[in-house]
Amino acid sequence: MNISLEIVSVAFFIGLLTWVLLDIMRRRRGGGSNRTCLMYRADRGCKVFALLTILANALISTFYLGFVIYEYWVGGGIISCKSIFSGLTWVLATLVTVYSKNTIHSEQNRWPWVLIIWWIFSCSFYSLSLCLYLITHFRSLDLPDIFPKANIVEFASFPLSVLLCFNAFRYAAQEKNDLKHPLLEKEDETPPQNTDTYTKAGIWSKATFQWLNPLFKRGRIQKLELPYIPHVPPSERAENASYVLDESLMKHKMEDSSLPISIMRAIRRSLAINAVFAGANTAASYIGPFLITNFVNYLLEKTDNSSIHHGLILAFIFFIAKTLESLSQRQWYFGAHLIGVRVRAALTVLIYKKSISIKYSGPSNGKIINLINVDVERIGAFCWYIHGIWLLPLQVFLALAILYRNLGAAPSAAALLSTVLVMVCNTPLANMQERLHSKIMEANDSRIKVTSEILKSMRVLKLHSWEPTFLKKLLQLRETERHWLKRYLYTCSAVAFLFWASPTLVSVTTFGVCIILNTPLTVGTVLSALATFRILQEPIYNLPELISMITQTKVSIDRIQEFVKEDQMKLNPSHTSKASDVMVVLDAGEYAWKTTEQDLKKPTIKVTEKIKIMKGSKVAVCGSVGSGKSSLLLSILGEIPKISGAGAKVYGTKAYVPQSAWIQTGTIRENVLFGKEMNKGYYEYVLEICALDHDVNTWADGDLTVVGERGMNLSGGEKQRIQLARAVYSDSDVYILDDPFSAVDAHTGTHLFKKCLLQHLSMKAVIYATHQLEFLEAADLVLVIKDGQIAECGKYEDLIADPNGELVRQMSAHKKSFDQVNTCQQDDSFNRRPHQVNLMEVLEEKEAINNGKLSGQSHEEEAETGRVKWRVYSTFVTSAYRGALVPVILLCQVFFQGLQMGSNYWMAWATEKEHRVSKERLMWVFALLSAGSSIFILGRALFLSTIAIQTAQRLFLGMITSVFRAPISFFDSTPSSRILNRCSTDQSTVDMDIPYRLAGLAFALIQLMSIIILMSQVAWQAYYITTARELARMVGIRKAPILHHFSESITGAGTLRCFNQGDRFLMKTMDLIDDYSRVAFHNYATMEWLSVRTNFLFNLVFFLLLIILVSLPRSAIDPSLAGLAATYGLNLNVLQAWVIWNMCNVENKMISVERILQFTHIPSEAPLVIEDCRPVPEWPMAGKIELENIHVQYNPALPTVLKGITCTFPGGKKIGVVGRTGSGKSTLIQALFRIVELSGGQILIDGVDISKIGLQDLRSRLSIIPQDPILFQGTMRTNLDPLQQHSDQELWEVLNQCRLAEIVRQDQRLLDAPVAEDGENWSVGQRQLVCLARVLLKKRKILVLDEATASIDTATDILIQETIRKETSGCTVITVAHRIPTVIDNDLVLVLGEGKVLEYDSPTRLREDSSSAFSKLVAEFLRRSSMSNCYRDTS
């Protein structure tokens, strides 16, 4: 047989040589013309496999050459022909492999056939030799000489030859694939419709994660984007996962502990399969410690002449056990992540369903964001830990079984007792961890809630120069969180020390008992025990983390359960009317918000008599500020809990326009259609009657223009008209409109009332609340609200006839304001015919979008590309104490590792021969070395916690300070969910995760001293890392849209319910969750892909190590050292898995640091204070404002908005600013406060150039009441005086001036009366009055009113205007106005148009000129306000 083998080897040698020569000649004739472009692609896809193939060939060649030298040495100069020819053929095969990698392989994407045949032949021959060897060894058969005899090289080369065959077949398959695909892919090609590749994969593909190869291939060619990532399996999709969880919850009827039970029921099948892999992994991991005694005994008993067969069999069993352990571990981990994806999806949908069905005064945005960002994530992550609960006792049992076999009953019992003792010691620490973690979560909730509120109100904070105060408040909350975090991390340090020291305690106790009882200790039993303690260290090391995860998960589940159990919103069903003309029936009853106090004596709304609203009826609701108009409308919608009576019934479909506009992020068209089919003709008609057609024509992208978060780049009037268009397009039966005309100017209001209410909705039931009393006359029924009750109800004519009625009292105030404008006795404008109104979209408060603030593009979040920069790592490592503690921690680890290895070697060496050392000395040295290693572990844990706390705080401060100093344009273009994501998820990762991951990696690398390990990783990682990194970045990016959608849905929950859009929004949520899931799913899978491959290589290295130990002569190596090497080798793949897992995780988790650092370098506004240019404390004294040729551009690429405005506002005068949408009114005010900087010209206040002073000095000396009234969660006192500079007496004074004192006194807590998030428990009008009170309290020389009384009834408005006149006498007051009475008595009126001054004079002079824009405005107001019957005529 050997002769025939030699002939075959020679034949292959000649074949390979011939092939190389022929290929060289062919190349010289043909030239390598098309090689370059093709090679580029092949190199990208196959480089790793090619390097592995070369490595495997080179290793086999080395084995043969080594064996030839060994034969020559041992055989006295005689070498077998078989070894020579096989060795030469393998050397030539290696050279051919290198040659073909650089030439043919690049062009044809496969190896030469002669090479592939040689690999297959070698693999078949080696497997035959091994099988025959095993048969003869176990059955004691004598086979004829014709059969081959296995030698050590064939044993060692067999796994490598299998790898070569695998690569050979892989490239054959690759060649077929390449025929179907273009050789050079276009990067901008349309992404394929990705299906779920995981479900379709076969068993082998799933075991080795080959189904990911197409994704890796694409990741190497181009940057990965979402459309290229395949879907998750159907069972992990949000819809399926949510359905299964809902079914499970239904069975338990939401009892106290039903959520965890329901989750377990929903995932029980997957969990059971996962448990099988976990069990198999555990069983396989204990085969090594079980057999190590046999292996060490074999090494001790071996002589130079004995057979190595028994040793080879042991090595082979070790290899098979390690391979099984690796494969089962990969499937276990991946399966756990898969279950986590499903649980996350199901819980997120559950929270979403709950949050949009919860009562009107539902949970805060911050709390819900935390539930999704932190709690749901934690429960999903717990799926990875769950099997630890039952695996831990199993692992302890298996360890004790091995100890019992090696050492006997007493030492095993001692080991068990010491293990239990360690676990018992941990109980109080675990309880403390749970308590502290709950505190951290509470503090985190508060911080996120306040951050969310601050981000929403950032424009107001900047205008008032309150950012430093609110930043201080936020940092105080962070300090509370940090206090609990510090205690929590130091508790974790104690737990870590206890469990790192536990193997030492267990081993000292066990060996101590052995010595006391005179149990014989041999190298084999000692090393087996040490291997067992080492493997037992993993569950003991994981136990603190497991206990911590159980406690954290329990807190999270309790929080979600508590949230889900809150009272469900009982939706008002749409009733089918018996009498088809009755649309709304309002029965007698009482409605009140749910409050924390027990007494609900005073209802929010009380209906005393039954009211029927018929089809085609127009019902007007009026009343003073805070009387309960909005509450009445909400009680009809069923949004306020009913506490008595039959309640309201609405027949048919409803449409609702809330007072505070709710606009969803998306295009204008999406906002108007709101889930309905597009009907082009009707749609354009709706835009026209809602006065939106002009706006749509001015926007660059028309109705496909994208609206920013909360419609922040739209004016108040535009938001209101889009809302109205949404309601009108829905073609509902009943319309409920809450003050839809307050945010629009006089002309637009008239247009909307006539065209929409009276003409288009003439056959519909419409209930509208309004402060514009001129719109009452056209109503069929007027409801006058006072103090939460319907004071009067009837026809307008009847109510106005009662001189003592509430309506007459309000109308007299309206008449007063009308007369105020009409003072010009014979002003012909009243009698003039209505002019053409193409000019008259007059007075809206924000700039048109043609100034470039609104773009047609929606901005995807920017992500870094390529690897995480070293700068990120270095910033992170050096954040705390400039990195001084890092070398100390590493030294602690090195000493710990050295002392631990020293103690193990001491035990092995001392027990190799009997009586080498005394028993006392044996134990004392071992105990001292072990105690030393434990002390260094304690030092390591404490230093690490110190670094973690300091680093997290430094990064947080850097980010939050940078965000607060960012210009307002940053907040306009960045959704708050992106900032919140960094403040919650990323900050949480930095707080609790990254320092330990980074340290874990460093420690594992110190433990992994083998250079082979690092070499073997490089090849795989090059292929792996590009795809994995992009996936990890996408995980962070895909989370923000879910949070944004949640936030938006909660804010507009009432609107969603009214329009029955809950299901559509739920489907969108599910799509967003699925997008996140598919990225997270593939992110987990890539880690396992790498681990499978590296695990196999490590097992191969371990196998080769054992073969070397078996084949070396007895005299060449110390058996105790060889045994110790094998013992440490057993842990090689666990350690390597830890390194790989940490390497993947560190890079992925460092993306959180990268994302936080992105927000630490936001371009900043001008300095808050410039010390060299501080104005005098009394500045401004006169309040004179000079605008000198000012130009403003929002962006160098956009058109100029203000074009050379020059005028002077005299000190102490009242100036009204009016103009069409887009004329530049808002920009002028922003320029005055330096929200936007001038691109030319200057603004002087009392002779001081405002561009030369600090922003705080400027803004704190001016006052403004913005149009959107913003209140902060807290009390009335903190809202009036956030800086706490005024006495209670001063606060009551301004409350009296603003007609708020009576309302505040109704609450017994007075100034400490609570204000809910966004001021939800106060009406919009009341909020505007609070904002006015704030400004009056500041008593500044310059006051800007940006339509400050839009949501206030006329009577209150007149009183407020009188107060402003009285309290601001001697002040410069600039009023941006919609209502003519607001500016008619001003000293000067500035009319702007297209960024230029059109008119600037006193109102009297401007009205005298009948052609002036201002006189036309006055005419429009008078015409609308006249008490004629024009509305009746039009209807």
Coordinates of N, CA and C in Angstrom, one line a residue, residues 799-952:
L799 N -80.6 85.3 23.5 CA -79.6 85.5 24.5 C -79.2 87.0 24.6
I800 N -79.1 87.6 23.4 CA -78.6 89.0 23.3 C -79.7 89.9 23.8
A801 N -81.0 89.4 23.8 CA -82.1 90.3 24.2 C -82.2 90.4 25.7
D802 N -81.5 89.5 26.4 CA -81.5 89.5 27.9 C -80.4 90.5 28.4
P803 N -80.8 91.7 28.9 CA -79.7 92.7 29.2 C -78.9 92.2 30.4
N804 N -79.4 91.3 31.3 CA -78.6 90.9 32.4 C -77.8 89.6 32.2
G805 N -77.9 89.1 30.9 CA -77.3 87.8 30.6 C -75.8 87.8 30.5
E806 N -75.2 86.6 30.6 CA -73.7 86.5 30.5 C -73.2 86.9 29.2
L807 N -74.0 86.5 28.1 CA -73.6 86.8 26.7 C -73.5 88.3 26.5
V808 N -74.5 89.1 27.0 CA -74.5 90.5 26.8 C -73.3 91.1 27.5
R809 N -72.9 90.6 28.7 CA -71.8 91.1 29.4 C -70.5 91.0 28.5
Q810 N -70.4 89.8 27.9 CA -69.2 89.5 27.0 C -69.3 90.4 25.8
M811 N -70.5 90.5 25.2 CA -70.6 91.3 24.0 C -70.3 92.8 24.2
S812 N -70.6 93.3 25.4 CA -70.3 94.7 25.6 C -68.8 94.9 25.5
A813 N -68.0 93.9 26.0 CA -66.5 94.1 25.9 C -66.1 94.0 24.4
H814 N -66.8 93.2 23.7 CA -66.4 93.1 22.2 C -66.7 94.4 21.5
K815 N -67.9 95.0 21.9 CA -68.3 96.3 21.3 C -67.3 97.3 21.6
K816 N -66.8 97.3 22.8 CA -65.8 98.3 23.3 C -64.6 98.2 22.4
S817 N -64.1 97.0 22.1 CA -62.9 96.9 21.2 C -63.2 97.3 19.8
F818 N -64.5 97.1 19.4 CA -64.9 97.5 18.0 C -64.9 99.0 17.9
D819 N -65.5 99.6 19.0 CA -65.5 101.1 19.0 C -64.2 101.7 19.0
Q820 N -63.3 101.0 19.7 CA -61.9 101.5 19.8 C -61.3 101.7 18.4
V821 N -61.5 100.8 17.5 CA -61.0 100.8 16.2 C -61.7 101.8 15.4
N822 N -63.0 102.0 15.7 CA -63.9 102.8 14.8 C -64.0 104.2 15.3
T823 N -63.0 104.6 16.1 CA -63.0 106.0 16.6 C -63.0 107.1 15.5
C824 N -62.3 106.8 14.4 CA -62.3 107.8 13.3 C -63.7 108.0 12.8
Q825 N -64.3 109.1 13.2 CA -65.7 109.3 13.1 C -66.2 109.0 11.7
Q826 N -65.8 109.7 10.7 CA -66.4 109.5 9.4 C -65.5 108.7 8.5
D827 N -64.7 107.7 9.1 CA -63.7 106.9 8.2 C -64.5 106.2 7.2
D828 N -64.2 106.5 5.9 CA -65.0 105.9 4.8 C -64.6 104.4 4.6
S829 N -63.7 103.9 5.3 CA -63.3 102.5 5.1 C -64.4 101.6 5.5
F830 N -65.3 102.0 6.4 CA -66.4 101.1 6.9 C -67.4 100.9 5.8
N831 N -67.6 102.0 5.0 CA -68.6 102.0 3.9 C -68.1 101.5 2.6
R832 N -66.8 101.5 2.5 CA -66.2 101.0 1.3 C -66.5 99.6 1.0
R833 N -66.7 99.2 -0.3 CA -67.0 97.9 -0.6 C -65.7 97.0 -0.3
P834 N -66.0 95.8 0.1 CA -64.8 94.9 0.4 C -63.9 94.8 -0.8
H835 N -62.6 95.1 -0.5 CA -61.6 95.1 -1.6 C -61.2 93.7 -1.9
Q836 N -60.5 93.5 -3.0 CA -60.1 92.2 -3.4 C -59.0 91.7 -2.4
V837 N -59.1 90.5 -2.0 CA -58.3 90.0 -0.9 C -57.1 89.2 -1.3
N838 N -56.7 89.3 -2.5 CA -55.5 88.5 -2.9 C -54.3 89.0 -2.1
L839 N -54.3 90.2 -1.6 CA -53.2 90.7 -0.8 C -53.2 90.2 0.7
M840 N -54.4 89.7 1.1 CA -54.8 89.8 2.5 C -54.5 88.6 3.4
E841 N -53.6 87.7 3.0 CA -53.2 86.7 4.0 C -52.3 87.4 5.0
V842 N -52.9 88.2 5.8 CA -52.0 89.3 6.4 C -51.2 88.9 7.6
L843 N -51.7 88.5 8.6 CA -51.0 88.7 9.9 C -50.6 87.4 10.6
E844 N -49.9 86.5 10.0 CA -49.5 85.4 10.7 C -48.1 85.5 11.3
E845 N -47.9 84.9 12.4 CA -46.7 85.2 13.2 C -45.4 84.6 12.8
K846 N -45.4 83.7 11.9 CA -44.1 83.1 11.6 C -43.8 83.2 10.1
E847 N -42.5 83.0 9.8 CA -42.1 83.3 8.4 C -42.6 82.3 7.5
A848 N -42.8 82.7 6.3 CA -43.2 81.7 5.2 C -42.0 80.8 5.0
I849 N -42.4 79.7 4.3 CA -41.4 78.7 4.3 C -40.5 79.0 3.1
N850 N -40.9 80.0 2.3 CA -40.0 80.3 1.2 C -38.7 80.9 1.6
N851 N -38.6 81.2 2.9 CA -37.3 81.7 3.4 C -36.3 80.6 3.6
G852 N -36.8 79.4 3.3 CA -35.9 78.2 3.3 C -35.8 77.4 4.6
K853 N -36.6 77.8 5.6 CA -36.6 77.0 6.8 C -37.2 75.7 6.7
L854 N -38.1 75.5 5.7 CA -38.8 74.2 5.5 C -38.3 73.6 4.3
S855 N -37.7 72.5 4.4 CA -37.2 71.8 3.2 C -38.1 70.6 2.8
G856 N -38.0 70.1 1.6 CA -38.7 69.0 1.2 C -38.1 67.7 1.6
Q857 N -37.0 67.7 2.2 CA -36.3 66.5 2.5 C -36.5 66.2 4.0
S858 N -36.7 64.9 4.3 CA -36.7 64.6 5.8 C -35.2 64.1 6.0
H859 N -34.7 64.6 7.1 CA -33.3 64.3 7.4 C -33.1 63.0 8.2
E860 N -32.5 62.0 7.6 CA -32.2 60.8 8.4 C -31.0 61.1 9.3
E861 N -31.0 60.4 10.4 CA -29.9 60.7 11.4 C -28.5 60.4 10.7
E862 N -27.6 61.3 10.9 CA -26.3 61.0 10.4 C -25.5 60.0 11.3
A863 N -24.8 59.1 10.7 CA -24.0 58.2 11.5 C -22.6 58.3 11.0
E864 N -21.7 58.0 11.9 CA -20.3 57.9 11.5 C -20.1 56.7 10.6
T865 N -19.1 56.6 9.8 CA -18.9 55.4 9.0 C -17.5 54.9 9.3
G866 N -17.2 53.7 8.9 CA -15.9 53.1 9.2 C -15.8 52.7 10.6
R867 N -14.6 52.3 11.0 CA -14.4 51.8 12.4 C -14.6 52.9 13.4
V868 N -14.9 52.5 14.6 CA -14.9 53.5 15.7 C -13.5 54.1 15.9
K869 N -13.4 55.4 15.8 CA -12.0 56.0 15.8 C -11.3 55.8 17.1
W870 N -10.0 55.7 17.1 CA -9.2 55.5 18.3 C -9.4 56.7 19.2
R871 N -9.7 57.9 18.6 CA -10.0 59.1 19.4 C -11.1 58.9 20.4
V872 N -12.2 58.1 20.0 CA -13.3 57.8 20.8 C -12.8 57.0 22.0
Y873 N -12.0 55.9 21.7 CA -11.5 55.1 22.8 C -10.6 55.9 23.8
S874 N -9.7 56.7 23.2 CA -8.8 57.5 24.0 C -9.5 58.5 24.9
T875 N -10.5 59.2 24.3 CA -11.3 60.1 25.1 C -12.0 59.4 26.2
F876 N -12.6 58.2 26.0 CA -13.3 57.5 27.0 C -12.3 57.1 28.1
V877 N -11.2 56.5 27.7 CA -10.2 56.0 28.7 C -9.6 57.1 29.5
T878 N -9.4 58.2 28.9 CA -8.7 59.3 29.6 C -9.7 60.3 30.3
S879 N -11.0 60.1 30.2 CA -12.0 61.0 30.7 C -11.8 61.2 32.2
A880 N -11.6 60.0 32.9 CA -11.5 60.0 34.4 C -10.0 60.1 34.8
Y881 N -9.7 61.2 35.5 CA -8.3 61.4 36.1 C -7.3 61.2 35.0
R882 N -7.6 61.7 33.8 CA -6.6 61.6 32.7 C -6.0 60.2 32.4
G883 N -6.8 59.2 32.8 CA -6.4 57.8 32.5 C -5.3 57.3 33.5
A884 N -5.1 58.0 34.7 CA -4.1 57.7 35.6 C -4.4 56.3 36.3
L885 N -5.6 56.0 36.4 CA -6.0 54.7 37.1 C -5.9 53.5 36.2
V886 N -5.9 53.7 34.9 CA -5.9 52.6 33.9 C -4.8 51.6 34.1
P887 N -3.5 52.1 34.2 CA -2.4 51.2 34.4 C -2.4 50.5 35.7
V888 N -3.0 51.2 36.7 CA -3.1 50.6 38.1 C -4.1 49.4 38.0
I889 N -5.2 49.5 37.3 CA -6.2 48.4 37.1 C -5.5 47.3 36.4
L890 N -4.8 47.6 35.3 CA -4.1 46.5 34.5 C -3.1 45.8 35.3
L891 N -2.4 46.6 36.1 CA -1.4 45.9 37.0 C -2.0 45.0 38.0
C892 N -3.2 45.4 38.6 CA -3.9 44.6 39.5 C -4.3 43.3 38.8
Q893 N -4.7 43.4 37.5 CA -5.1 42.2 36.8 C -3.9 41.3 36.5
V894 N -2.8 41.9 36.2 CA -1.6 41.1 35.9 C -1.2 40.3 37.2
F895 N -1.1 41.0 38.3 CA -0.8 40.4 39.6 C -1.7 39.3 39.9
F896 N -3.0 39.6 39.8 CA -4.1 38.6 40.1 C -3.8 37.3 39.2
Q897 N -3.6 37.5 37.9 CA -3.4 36.4 37.0 C -2.2 35.6 37.4
G898 N -1.1 36.4 37.6 CA 0.2 35.7 37.9 C 0.1 34.9 39.2
L899 N -0.5 35.5 40.3 CA -0.6 34.8 41.5 C -1.5 33.6 41.4
Q900 N -2.6 33.7 40.6 CA -3.5 32.6 40.4 C -2.8 31.4 39.7
M901 N -2.1 31.7 38.6 CA -1.4 30.7 37.9 C -0.3 30.1 38.8
G902 N 0.4 31.0 39.6 CA 1.4 30.5 40.5 C 0.9 29.5 41.5
S903 N -0.3 29.8 42.1 CA -0.9 28.9 43.1 C -1.2 27.6 42.5
N904 N -1.7 27.6 41.2 CA -2.1 26.3 40.5 C -0.8 25.5 40.2
Y905 N 0.2 26.2 39.8 CA 1.4 25.5 39.4 C 2.1 24.9 40.7
W906 N 2.0 25.7 41.8 CA 2.5 25.2 43.0 C 1.9 23.9 43.5
M907 N 0.6 23.8 43.3 CA -0.2 22.6 43.7 C 0.2 21.4 42.8
A908 N 0.4 21.7 41.5 CA 0.7 20.6 40.6 C 2.1 20.1 40.8
W909 N 3.0 21.1 41.0 CA 4.5 20.7 41.2 C 4.7 20.0 42.5
A910 N 4.0 20.5 43.6 CA 4.2 19.9 45.0 C 3.6 18.5 45.1
T911 N 2.6 18.2 44.3 CA 2.0 16.9 44.5 C 2.5 15.9 43.5
E912 N 3.4 16.3 42.6 CA 3.9 15.4 41.5 C 4.6 14.2 42.2
K913 N 5.4 14.5 43.2 CA 6.1 13.4 43.9 C 5.7 13.5 45.4
E914 N 5.5 12.3 46.0 CA 5.1 12.3 47.4 C 6.2 12.9 48.3
H915 N 5.8 13.6 49.3 CA 6.7 14.2 50.3 C 7.7 15.2 49.7
R916 N 7.3 15.8 48.5 CA 8.2 16.8 48.0 C 8.2 18.0 48.9
V917 N 7.0 18.4 49.5 CA 7.0 19.4 50.5 C 6.0 18.9 51.6
S918 N 6.1 19.5 52.8 CA 5.2 19.1 53.9 C 3.8 19.6 53.6
K919 N 2.8 18.9 54.2 CA 1.4 19.2 53.9 C 1.1 20.6 54.4
E920 N 1.7 21.0 55.6 CA 1.4 22.4 56.1 C 1.9 23.4 55.1
R921 N 3.2 23.2 54.7 CA 3.8 24.2 53.7 C 3.0 24.2 52.4
L922 N 2.6 23.1 52.0 CA 1.7 23.0 50.7 C 0.5 23.9 50.9
M923 N -0.2 23.8 52.0 CA -1.5 24.6 52.2 C -1.2 26.1 52.4
W924 N -0.1 26.4 53.2 CA 0.1 27.8 53.6 C 0.5 28.6 52.3
V925 N 1.4 28.0 51.5 CA 1.8 28.7 50.3 C 0.6 28.9 49.4
F926 N -0.1 27.8 49.2 CA -1.3 27.9 48.3 C -2.3 28.9 48.8
A927 N -2.6 29.0 50.1 CA -3.5 29.9 50.7 C -3.0 31.3 50.5
L928 N -1.7 31.6 50.8 CA -1.2 32.9 50.7 C -1.2 33.4 49.2
L929 N -0.8 32.6 48.3 CA -0.9 33.0 46.9 C -2.3 33.3 46.4
S930 N -3.2 32.4 46.9 CA -4.6 32.6 46.5 C -5.2 33.9 47.2
A931 N -4.9 34.2 48.4 CA -5.4 35.4 49.1 C -4.8 36.6 48.5
G932 N -3.5 36.6 48.0 CA -2.9 37.7 47.3 C -3.7 38.0 46.1
S933 N -4.0 37.0 45.3 CA -4.8 37.2 44.0 C -6.1 37.8 44.3
S934 N -6.8 37.4 45.4 CA -8.1 38.0 45.8 C -8.0 39.5 46.1
I935 N -6.9 39.9 46.8 CA -6.8 41.3 47.2 C -6.6 42.1 46.0
F936 N -5.9 41.7 45.0 CA -5.7 42.4 43.8 C -7.1 42.6 43.0
I937 N -7.9 41.5 43.1 CA -9.2 41.6 42.5 C -10.1 42.6 43.1
L938 N -10.0 42.8 44.5 CA -10.8 43.8 45.2 C -10.3 45.2 44.7
G939 N -9.0 45.4 44.6 CA -8.5 46.6 44.1 C -8.9 47.0 42.7
R940 N -8.9 45.9 41.9 CA -9.3 46.1 40.5 C -10.8 46.6 40.4
A941 N -11.7 45.9 41.2 CA -13.1 46.2 41.2 C -13.4 47.6 41.7
L942 N -12.7 48.0 42.8 CA -13.0 49.4 43.3 C -12.5 50.5 42.4
F943 N -11.3 50.3 41.8 CA -10.7 51.3 40.9 C -11.6 51.4 39.7
L944 N -12.1 50.3 39.2 CA -12.9 50.2 38.0 C -14.3 51.0 38.2
S945 N -14.9 50.8 39.4 CA -16.1 51.5 39.7 C -15.9 53.0 39.8
T946 N -14.7 53.4 40.4 CA -14.4 54.8 40.5 C -14.3 55.4 39.1
I947 N -13.6 54.7 38.2 CA -13.4 55.2 36.8 C -14.7 55.3 36.1
A948 N -15.6 54.3 36.3 CA -16.9 54.2 35.6 C -17.7 55.4 36.0
I949 N -17.8 55.7 37.3 CA -18.6 56.9 37.7 C -18.1 58.2 37.2
Q950 N -16.8 58.4 37.2 CA -16.2 59.6 36.8 C -16.3 59.8 35.3
T951 N -16.1 58.8 34.5 CA -16.1 58.8 33.1 C -17.5 59.2 32.6
A952 N -18.5 58.4 33.2 CA -19.9 58.6 32.8 C -20.3 60.1 33.0

